Coordinates of C-alpha atoms and ligand atoms in Angstrom, one line a residue:
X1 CA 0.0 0.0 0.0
X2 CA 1.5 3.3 -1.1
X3 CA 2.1 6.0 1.7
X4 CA -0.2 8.4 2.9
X5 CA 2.1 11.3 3.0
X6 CA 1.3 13.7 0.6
X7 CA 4.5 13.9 -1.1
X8 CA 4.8 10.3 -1.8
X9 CA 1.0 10.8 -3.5
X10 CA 2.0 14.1 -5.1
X11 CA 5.1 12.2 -6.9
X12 CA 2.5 10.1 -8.4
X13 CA 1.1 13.0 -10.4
X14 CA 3.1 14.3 -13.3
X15 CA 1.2 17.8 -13.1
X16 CA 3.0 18.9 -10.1
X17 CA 6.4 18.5 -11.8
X18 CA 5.3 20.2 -15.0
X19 CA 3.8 22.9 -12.5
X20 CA 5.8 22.8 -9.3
X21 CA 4.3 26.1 -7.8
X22 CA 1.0 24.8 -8.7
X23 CA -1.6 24.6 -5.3
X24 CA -4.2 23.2 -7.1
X25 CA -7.9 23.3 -5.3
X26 CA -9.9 22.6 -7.9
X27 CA -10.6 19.1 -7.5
X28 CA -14.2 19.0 -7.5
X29 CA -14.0 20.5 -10.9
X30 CA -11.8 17.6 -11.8
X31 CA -8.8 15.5 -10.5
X32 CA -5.5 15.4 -11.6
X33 CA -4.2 12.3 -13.0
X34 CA -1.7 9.4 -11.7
X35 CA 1.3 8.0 -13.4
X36 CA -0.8 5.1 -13.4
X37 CA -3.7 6.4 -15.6
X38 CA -1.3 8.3 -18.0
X39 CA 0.5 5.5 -18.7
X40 CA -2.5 2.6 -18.7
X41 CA -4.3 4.7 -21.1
X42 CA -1.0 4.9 -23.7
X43 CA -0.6 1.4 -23.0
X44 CA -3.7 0.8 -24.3
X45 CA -4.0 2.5 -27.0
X46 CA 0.2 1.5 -28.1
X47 CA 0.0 -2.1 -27.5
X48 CA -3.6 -3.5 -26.9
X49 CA -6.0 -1.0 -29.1
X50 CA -9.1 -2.7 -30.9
X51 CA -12.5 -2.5 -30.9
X52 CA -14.7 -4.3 -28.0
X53 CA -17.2 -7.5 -28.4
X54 CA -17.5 -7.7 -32.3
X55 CA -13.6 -9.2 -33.0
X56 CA -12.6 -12.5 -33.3
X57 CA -8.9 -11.7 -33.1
X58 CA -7.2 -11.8 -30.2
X59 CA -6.3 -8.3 -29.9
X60 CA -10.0 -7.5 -29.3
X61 CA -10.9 -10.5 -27.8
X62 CA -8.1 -9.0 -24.7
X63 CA -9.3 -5.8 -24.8
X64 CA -12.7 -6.6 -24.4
X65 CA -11.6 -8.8 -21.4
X66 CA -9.8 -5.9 -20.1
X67 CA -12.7 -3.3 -20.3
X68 CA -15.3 -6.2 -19.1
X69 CA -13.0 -6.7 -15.9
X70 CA -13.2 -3.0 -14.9
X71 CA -16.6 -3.2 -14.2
X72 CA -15.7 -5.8 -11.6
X73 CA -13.5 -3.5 -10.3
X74 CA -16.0 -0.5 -9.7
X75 CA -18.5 -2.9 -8.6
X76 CA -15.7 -3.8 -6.0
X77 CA -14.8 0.0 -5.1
X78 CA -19.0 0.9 -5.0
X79 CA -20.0 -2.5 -2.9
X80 CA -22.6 -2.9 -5.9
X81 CA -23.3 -7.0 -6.3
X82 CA -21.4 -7.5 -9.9
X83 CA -20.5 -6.5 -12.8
X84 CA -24.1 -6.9 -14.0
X85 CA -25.4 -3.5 -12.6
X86 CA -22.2 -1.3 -13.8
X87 CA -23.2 0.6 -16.7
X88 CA -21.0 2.5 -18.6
X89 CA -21.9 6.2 -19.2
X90 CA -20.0 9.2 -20.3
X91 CA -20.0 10.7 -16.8
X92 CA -22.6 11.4 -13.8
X93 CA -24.5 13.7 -15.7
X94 CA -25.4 11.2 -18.6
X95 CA -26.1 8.7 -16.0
X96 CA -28.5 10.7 -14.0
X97 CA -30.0 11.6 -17.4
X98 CA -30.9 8.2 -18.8
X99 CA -32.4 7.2 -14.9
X100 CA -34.5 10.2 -15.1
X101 CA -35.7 9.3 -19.5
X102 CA -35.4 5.9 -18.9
X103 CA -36.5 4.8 -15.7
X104 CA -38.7 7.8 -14.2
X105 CA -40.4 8.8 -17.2
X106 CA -42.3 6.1 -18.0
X107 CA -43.8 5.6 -14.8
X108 CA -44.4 8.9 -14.1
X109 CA -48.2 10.3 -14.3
X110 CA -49.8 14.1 -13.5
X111 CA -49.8 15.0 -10.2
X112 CA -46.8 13.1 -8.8
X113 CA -43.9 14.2 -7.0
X114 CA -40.1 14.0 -7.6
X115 CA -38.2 15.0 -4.9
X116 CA -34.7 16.8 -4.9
X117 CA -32.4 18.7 -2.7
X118 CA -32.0 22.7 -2.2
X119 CA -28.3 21.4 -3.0
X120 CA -28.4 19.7 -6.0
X121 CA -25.8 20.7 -9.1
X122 CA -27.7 21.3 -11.9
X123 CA -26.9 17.3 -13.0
X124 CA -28.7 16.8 -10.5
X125 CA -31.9 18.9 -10.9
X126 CA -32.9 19.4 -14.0
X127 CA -33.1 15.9 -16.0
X128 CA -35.7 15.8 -13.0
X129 CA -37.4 19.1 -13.9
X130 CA -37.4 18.3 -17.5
X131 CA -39.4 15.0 -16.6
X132 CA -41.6 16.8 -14.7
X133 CA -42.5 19.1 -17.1
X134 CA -43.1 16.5 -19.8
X135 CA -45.3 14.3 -17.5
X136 CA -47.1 16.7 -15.6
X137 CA -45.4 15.7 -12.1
X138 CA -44.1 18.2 -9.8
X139 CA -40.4 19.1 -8.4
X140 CA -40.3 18.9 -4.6
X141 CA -37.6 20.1 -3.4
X142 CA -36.2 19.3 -0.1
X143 CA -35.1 22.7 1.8
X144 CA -31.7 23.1 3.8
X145 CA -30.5 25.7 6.9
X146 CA -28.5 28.2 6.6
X147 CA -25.4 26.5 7.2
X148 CA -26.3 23.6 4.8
X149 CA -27.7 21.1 6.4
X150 CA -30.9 19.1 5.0
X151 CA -34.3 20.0 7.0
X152 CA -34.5 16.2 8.0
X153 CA -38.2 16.7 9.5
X154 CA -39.2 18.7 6.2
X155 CA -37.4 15.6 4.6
X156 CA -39.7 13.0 6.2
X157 CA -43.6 15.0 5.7
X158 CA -42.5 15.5 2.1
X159 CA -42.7 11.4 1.7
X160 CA -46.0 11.0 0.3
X161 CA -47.4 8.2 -1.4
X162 CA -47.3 10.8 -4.9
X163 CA -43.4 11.0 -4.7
X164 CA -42.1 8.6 -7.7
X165 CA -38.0 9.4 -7.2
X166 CA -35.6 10.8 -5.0
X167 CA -32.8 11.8 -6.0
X168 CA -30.1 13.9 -3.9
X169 CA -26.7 14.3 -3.7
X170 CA -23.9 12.4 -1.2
X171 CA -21.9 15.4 -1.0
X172 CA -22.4 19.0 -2.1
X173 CA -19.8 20.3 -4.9
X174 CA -20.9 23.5 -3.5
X175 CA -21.0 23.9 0.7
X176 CA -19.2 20.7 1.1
X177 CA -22.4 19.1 2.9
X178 CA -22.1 15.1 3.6
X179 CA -25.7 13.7 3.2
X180 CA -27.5 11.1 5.5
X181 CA -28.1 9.0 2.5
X182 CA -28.3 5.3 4.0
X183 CA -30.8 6.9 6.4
X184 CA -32.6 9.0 3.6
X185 CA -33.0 5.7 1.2
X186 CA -34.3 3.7 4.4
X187 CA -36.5 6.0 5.1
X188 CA -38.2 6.3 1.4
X189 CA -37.8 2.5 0.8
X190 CA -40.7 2.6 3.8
X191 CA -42.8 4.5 1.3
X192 CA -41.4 2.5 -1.9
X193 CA -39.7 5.3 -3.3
X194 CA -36.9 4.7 -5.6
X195 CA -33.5 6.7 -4.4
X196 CA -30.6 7.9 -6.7
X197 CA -27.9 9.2 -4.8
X198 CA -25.3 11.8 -7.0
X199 CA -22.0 10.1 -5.8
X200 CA -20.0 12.9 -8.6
X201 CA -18.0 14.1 -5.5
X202 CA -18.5 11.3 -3.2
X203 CA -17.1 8.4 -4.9
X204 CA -13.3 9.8 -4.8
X205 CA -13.4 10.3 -0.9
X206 CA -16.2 8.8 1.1
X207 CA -16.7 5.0 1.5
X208 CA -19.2 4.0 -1.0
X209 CA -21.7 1.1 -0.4
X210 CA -24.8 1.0 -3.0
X211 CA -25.7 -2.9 -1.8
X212 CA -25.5 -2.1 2.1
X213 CA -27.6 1.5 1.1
X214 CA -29.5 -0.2 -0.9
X215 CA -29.9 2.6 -3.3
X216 CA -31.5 2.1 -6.4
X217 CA -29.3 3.5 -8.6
X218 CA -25.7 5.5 -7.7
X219 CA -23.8 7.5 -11.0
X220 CA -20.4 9.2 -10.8
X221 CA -18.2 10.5 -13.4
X222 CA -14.0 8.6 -13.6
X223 CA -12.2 12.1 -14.1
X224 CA -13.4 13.1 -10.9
X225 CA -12.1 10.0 -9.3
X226 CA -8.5 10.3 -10.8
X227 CA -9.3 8.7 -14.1
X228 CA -10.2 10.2 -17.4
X229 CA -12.7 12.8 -18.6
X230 CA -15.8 11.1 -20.4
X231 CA -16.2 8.1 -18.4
X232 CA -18.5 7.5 -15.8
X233 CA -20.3 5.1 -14.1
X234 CA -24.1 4.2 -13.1
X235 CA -25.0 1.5 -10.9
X236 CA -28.5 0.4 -11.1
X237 CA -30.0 -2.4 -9.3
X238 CA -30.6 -5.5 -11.3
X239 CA -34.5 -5.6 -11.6
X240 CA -34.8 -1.5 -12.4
X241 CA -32.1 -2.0 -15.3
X242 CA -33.6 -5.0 -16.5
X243 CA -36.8 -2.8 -16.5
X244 CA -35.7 0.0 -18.2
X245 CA -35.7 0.5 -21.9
X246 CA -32.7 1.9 -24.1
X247 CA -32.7 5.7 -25.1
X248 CA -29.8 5.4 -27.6
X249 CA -30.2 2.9 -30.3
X250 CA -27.4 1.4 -32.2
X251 CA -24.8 -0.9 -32.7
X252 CA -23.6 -3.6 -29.5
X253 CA -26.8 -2.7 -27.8
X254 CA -29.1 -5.8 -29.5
X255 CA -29.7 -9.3 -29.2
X256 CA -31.7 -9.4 -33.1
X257 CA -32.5 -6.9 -35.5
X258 CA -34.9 -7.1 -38.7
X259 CA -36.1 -4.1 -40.4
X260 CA -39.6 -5.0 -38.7
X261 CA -38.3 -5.3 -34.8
X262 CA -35.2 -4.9 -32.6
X263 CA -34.7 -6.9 -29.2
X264 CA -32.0 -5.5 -27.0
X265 CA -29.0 -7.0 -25.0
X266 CA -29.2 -7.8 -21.5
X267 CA -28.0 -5.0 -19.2
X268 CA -25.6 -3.2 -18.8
X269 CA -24.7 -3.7 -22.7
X270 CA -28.0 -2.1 -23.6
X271 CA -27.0 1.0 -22.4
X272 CA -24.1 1.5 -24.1
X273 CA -24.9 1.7 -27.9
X274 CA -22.0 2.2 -30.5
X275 CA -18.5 2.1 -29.5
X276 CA -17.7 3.5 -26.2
X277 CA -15.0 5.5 -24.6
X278 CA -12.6 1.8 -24.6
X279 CA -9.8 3.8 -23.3
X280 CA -11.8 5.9 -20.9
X281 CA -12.4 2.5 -19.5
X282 CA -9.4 1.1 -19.0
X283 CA -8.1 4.5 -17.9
X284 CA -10.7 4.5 -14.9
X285 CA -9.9 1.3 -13.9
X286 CA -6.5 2.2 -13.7
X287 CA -7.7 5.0 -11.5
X288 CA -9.7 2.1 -9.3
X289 CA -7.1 0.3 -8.7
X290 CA -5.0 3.7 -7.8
X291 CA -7.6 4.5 -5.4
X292 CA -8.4 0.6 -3.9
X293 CA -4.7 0.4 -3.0
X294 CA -5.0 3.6 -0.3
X295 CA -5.9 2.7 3.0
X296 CA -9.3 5.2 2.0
X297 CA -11.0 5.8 5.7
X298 CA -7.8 7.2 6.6
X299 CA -7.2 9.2 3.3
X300 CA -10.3 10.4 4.1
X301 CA -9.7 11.5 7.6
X302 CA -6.6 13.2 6.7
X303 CA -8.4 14.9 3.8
X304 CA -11.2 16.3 6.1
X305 CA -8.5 17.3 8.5
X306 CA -7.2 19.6 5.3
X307 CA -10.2 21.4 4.6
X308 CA -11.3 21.9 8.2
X309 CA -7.3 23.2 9.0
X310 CA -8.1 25.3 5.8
X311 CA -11.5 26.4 7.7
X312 CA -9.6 27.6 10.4
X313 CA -6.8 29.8 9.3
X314 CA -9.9 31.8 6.6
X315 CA -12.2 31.9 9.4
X316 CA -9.4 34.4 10.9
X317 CA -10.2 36.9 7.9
X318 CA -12.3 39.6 8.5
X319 CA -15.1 39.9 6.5
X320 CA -14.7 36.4 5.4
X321 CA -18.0 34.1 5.1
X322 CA -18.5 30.4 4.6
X323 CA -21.0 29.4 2.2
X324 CA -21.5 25.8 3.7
X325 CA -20.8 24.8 7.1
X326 CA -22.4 21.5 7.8
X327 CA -21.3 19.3 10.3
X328 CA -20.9 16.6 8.2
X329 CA -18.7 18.0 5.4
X330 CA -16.1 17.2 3.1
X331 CA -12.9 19.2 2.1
X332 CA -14.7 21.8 -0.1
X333 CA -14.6 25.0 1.1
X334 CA -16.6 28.1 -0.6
X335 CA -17.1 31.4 0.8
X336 CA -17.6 34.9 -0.4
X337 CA -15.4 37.8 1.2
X338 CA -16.5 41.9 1.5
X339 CA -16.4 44.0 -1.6
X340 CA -14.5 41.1 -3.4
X341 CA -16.1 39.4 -6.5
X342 CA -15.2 35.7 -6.5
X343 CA -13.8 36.2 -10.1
X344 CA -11.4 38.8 -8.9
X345 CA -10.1 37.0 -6.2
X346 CA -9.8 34.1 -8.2
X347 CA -8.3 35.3 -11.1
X348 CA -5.6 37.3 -7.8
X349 CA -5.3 33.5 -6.6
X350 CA -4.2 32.2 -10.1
X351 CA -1.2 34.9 -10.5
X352 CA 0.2 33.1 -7.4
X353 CA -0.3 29.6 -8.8
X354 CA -3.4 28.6 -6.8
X355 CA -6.0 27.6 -8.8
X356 CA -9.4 27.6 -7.2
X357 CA -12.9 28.2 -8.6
X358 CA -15.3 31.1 -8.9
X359 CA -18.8 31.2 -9.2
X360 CA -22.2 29.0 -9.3
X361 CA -20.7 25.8 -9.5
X362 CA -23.3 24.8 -11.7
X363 CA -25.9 25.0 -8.4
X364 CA -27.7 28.6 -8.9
X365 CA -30.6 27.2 -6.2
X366 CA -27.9 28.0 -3.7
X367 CA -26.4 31.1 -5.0
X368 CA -30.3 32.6 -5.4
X369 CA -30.8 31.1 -1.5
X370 CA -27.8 32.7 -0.1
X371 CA -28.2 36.2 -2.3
X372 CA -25.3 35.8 -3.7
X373 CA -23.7 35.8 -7.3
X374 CA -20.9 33.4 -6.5
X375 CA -18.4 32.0 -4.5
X376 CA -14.5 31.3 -4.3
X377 CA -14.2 27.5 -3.6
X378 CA -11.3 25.2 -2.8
X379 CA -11.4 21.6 -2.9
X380 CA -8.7 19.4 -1.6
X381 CA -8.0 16.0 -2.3
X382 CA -5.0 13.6 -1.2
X383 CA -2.2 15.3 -3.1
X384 CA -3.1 18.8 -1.4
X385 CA -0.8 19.6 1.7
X386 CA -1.6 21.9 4.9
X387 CA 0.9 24.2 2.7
X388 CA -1.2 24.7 0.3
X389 CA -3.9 25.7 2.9
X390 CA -1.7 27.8 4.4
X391 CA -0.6 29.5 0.6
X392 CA -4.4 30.0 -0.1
X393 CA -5.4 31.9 3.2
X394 CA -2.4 34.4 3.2
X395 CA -2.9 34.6 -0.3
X396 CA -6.5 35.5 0.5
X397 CA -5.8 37.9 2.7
X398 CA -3.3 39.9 0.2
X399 CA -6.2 39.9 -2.3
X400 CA -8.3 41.9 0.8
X401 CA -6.0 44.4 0.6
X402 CA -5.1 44.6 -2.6
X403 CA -8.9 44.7 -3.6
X404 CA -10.2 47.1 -0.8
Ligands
PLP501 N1 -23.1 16.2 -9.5 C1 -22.2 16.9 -8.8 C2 -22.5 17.0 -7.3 C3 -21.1 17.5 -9.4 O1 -20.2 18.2 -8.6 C4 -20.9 17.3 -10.7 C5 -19.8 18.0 -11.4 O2 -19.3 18.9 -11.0 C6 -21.9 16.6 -11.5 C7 -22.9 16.0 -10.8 C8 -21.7 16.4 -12.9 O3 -20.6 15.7 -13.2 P1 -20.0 15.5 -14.7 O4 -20.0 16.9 -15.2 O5 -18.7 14.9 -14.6 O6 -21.1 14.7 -15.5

């Protein structure tokens, strides 16, 4: 098992020594990548490229071994049964997208009730809203405190028999919040609800464990997770996939095809028409494996630490306020600072090599709640050191003056 120190991690990532002044907190946006994905996804593509399922040869025949076993893998990682209920997508948003066309749609009549977050990233809100909208349902959504925090008791009255989804996220991109999502799917299993939980920015740092939740369906996206941009992953449980109907028709997807009918493949294949992102997949299982081998609980203790140490030293600037402060909470931290836009600071940060972002973060239901037009965010992950931390807040602090 590799070290937890940050250094030894931080070797493992080329960017650093390309960038060496780089603090980068910008890892809910996306990762950076290990040696180990680099390198698995040129290997792939020098020595073991072909296309999957339709060769004979035995170039294909491997690589369709390779990209079948990575879906053992993330069923490993996600506690999902096997490799059965891993479908391929192109990231958490296409993944929460074909639940919502696929799954919810169909079933859904006037008058019923999908229930959200006040929360959610707009991945996570509007496939939701446009199914709504199309089948005359409404959009509950599930309000929050002022410091983040899910109004648990508003939570529980909004469980009506109408409600035909929930869908909420495990942790917020925006105020960091961790949600009680084992308790939240028990709780509207009692009233048969389905649950999809947004694991985008869990499935890198928190324990995942779709079987023991017993969610009904879980999506994340790989380049989040260390691995490449336009892979992701949903997990659906057996009997909802096996229920649900393609919504992209093509190639790989069929089990016989006349010009009068089409049967499809079993799940997952029928949800990954024409030829997929091969690499991608190979890429993120590289990233699994990268992620399996950390002792995770205590990367993610000493990742919370980080953003909680970070906490501390902004909460010493004047006129400094958190957006998010859940007790439950990962290492993302956003706030919005006196007669400072969040672009200026920012765009101050990036001149000193910190790289943080600045705005909606795609979740304008909590920019409109708060009053606000943005905020500055950092997000660590386990290359980030209390350094960095350190950089950002004194960095912070110069922009205050500098600004005011
Ligand atoms: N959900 C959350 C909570 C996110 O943070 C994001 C991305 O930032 C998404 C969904 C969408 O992920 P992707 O853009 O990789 O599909």
């Amino acid at each position: 098992m590799p070290g937890l120190a940050p250094s030894e991690i931080r070797q493992q990532f080329p960017i650093f020594s390309h960038h060496p002044e780089l603090a980068y907190l910008d890892n809910a946006a996306t990762t950076q990548k290990p040696r180990a994905v680099i390198d698995g996804l040129a290997a792939f593509y020098e020595k073991q490229n072909a296309n999957i399922h339709r060769g004979i040869y035995s170039l294909s025949a491997q690589a369709t071994l390779q990209y079948e076993q990575v879906r053992r893998k993330v069923a490993a990682l996600i506690g999902a049964p096997g490799p059965g209920s891993i479908v391929y997508t192109s990231g958490a948003t296409a993944g929460i997208n074909l639940v919502a066309s696929s799954f919810l749609l169909p079933r859904l009549r006037p008058g019923d009730e999908v229930l959200i977050s006040a929360m959610e990233h707009h991945a996570n809100l509007i496939p939701w809203q446009m199914a709504c909208r199309q089948a005359g349902a409404r959009l509950g959504v599930i309000p929050m405190s002022p410091v983040g925090e899910l109004d648990m008791a508003a939570f529980r009255q909004m469980l009506s028999g109408r409600v035909k989804m929930l869908a909420i996220t495990h942790l917020s991109n925006t105020l960091g919040t961790i949600n009680p999502v084992e308790e939240m799917t028990a709780l509207a299993h009692r009233k048969g609800i389905p649950v999809l939980v947004d694991g985008a920015q869990s499935a890198a740092h928190l324990e995942i464990d779709v079987a023991g939740w017993g969610v009904d369906f879980f999506a994340f996206s790989g380049h989040k997770l260390f691995g490449p941009t336009g892979i992701g992953i949903l997990y659906g449980r057996a009997e909802h996939l096996e229920a649900m109907q393609p919504v992209i028709f093509g190639g790989d997807m069929v089990r016989n095809v006349t010009f009068e009918e089409t049967s499809f493949a079993a799940p997952p294949q029928r949800f990954e028409a024409g030829t997929t992102h091969i690499a991608g997949v190979i890429g993120l299982g590289c990233a699994v494996d990268f992620v399996s081998r950390l002792d995770r609980p205590a990367v993610r203790a000493r990742v919370e630490a980080l953003g909680q140490y970070a906490r501390a030293l902004l909460a010493e600037i004047p006129g400094l306020r958190f957006i998010g402060e859940a007790r439950q909470a990962g290492a993302i931290v956003s706030f919005v600072l006196d007669r400072v836009h969040p672009h200026d600071l920012a765009t101050f940060l990036s001149a000193e090599h910190i790289a943080v972002r600045a705005g909606h973060h795609c979740t304008q239901p909590i920019m409109q709640y708060y009053g606000i037009p943005g905020t500055t965010r950092a997000s660590f992950t386990l290359y980030n050191t209390r350094e960095e931390a350190e950089r950002l807040a004194a960095q912070v602090r110069e922009a205050q003056k500098f600004f005011t």
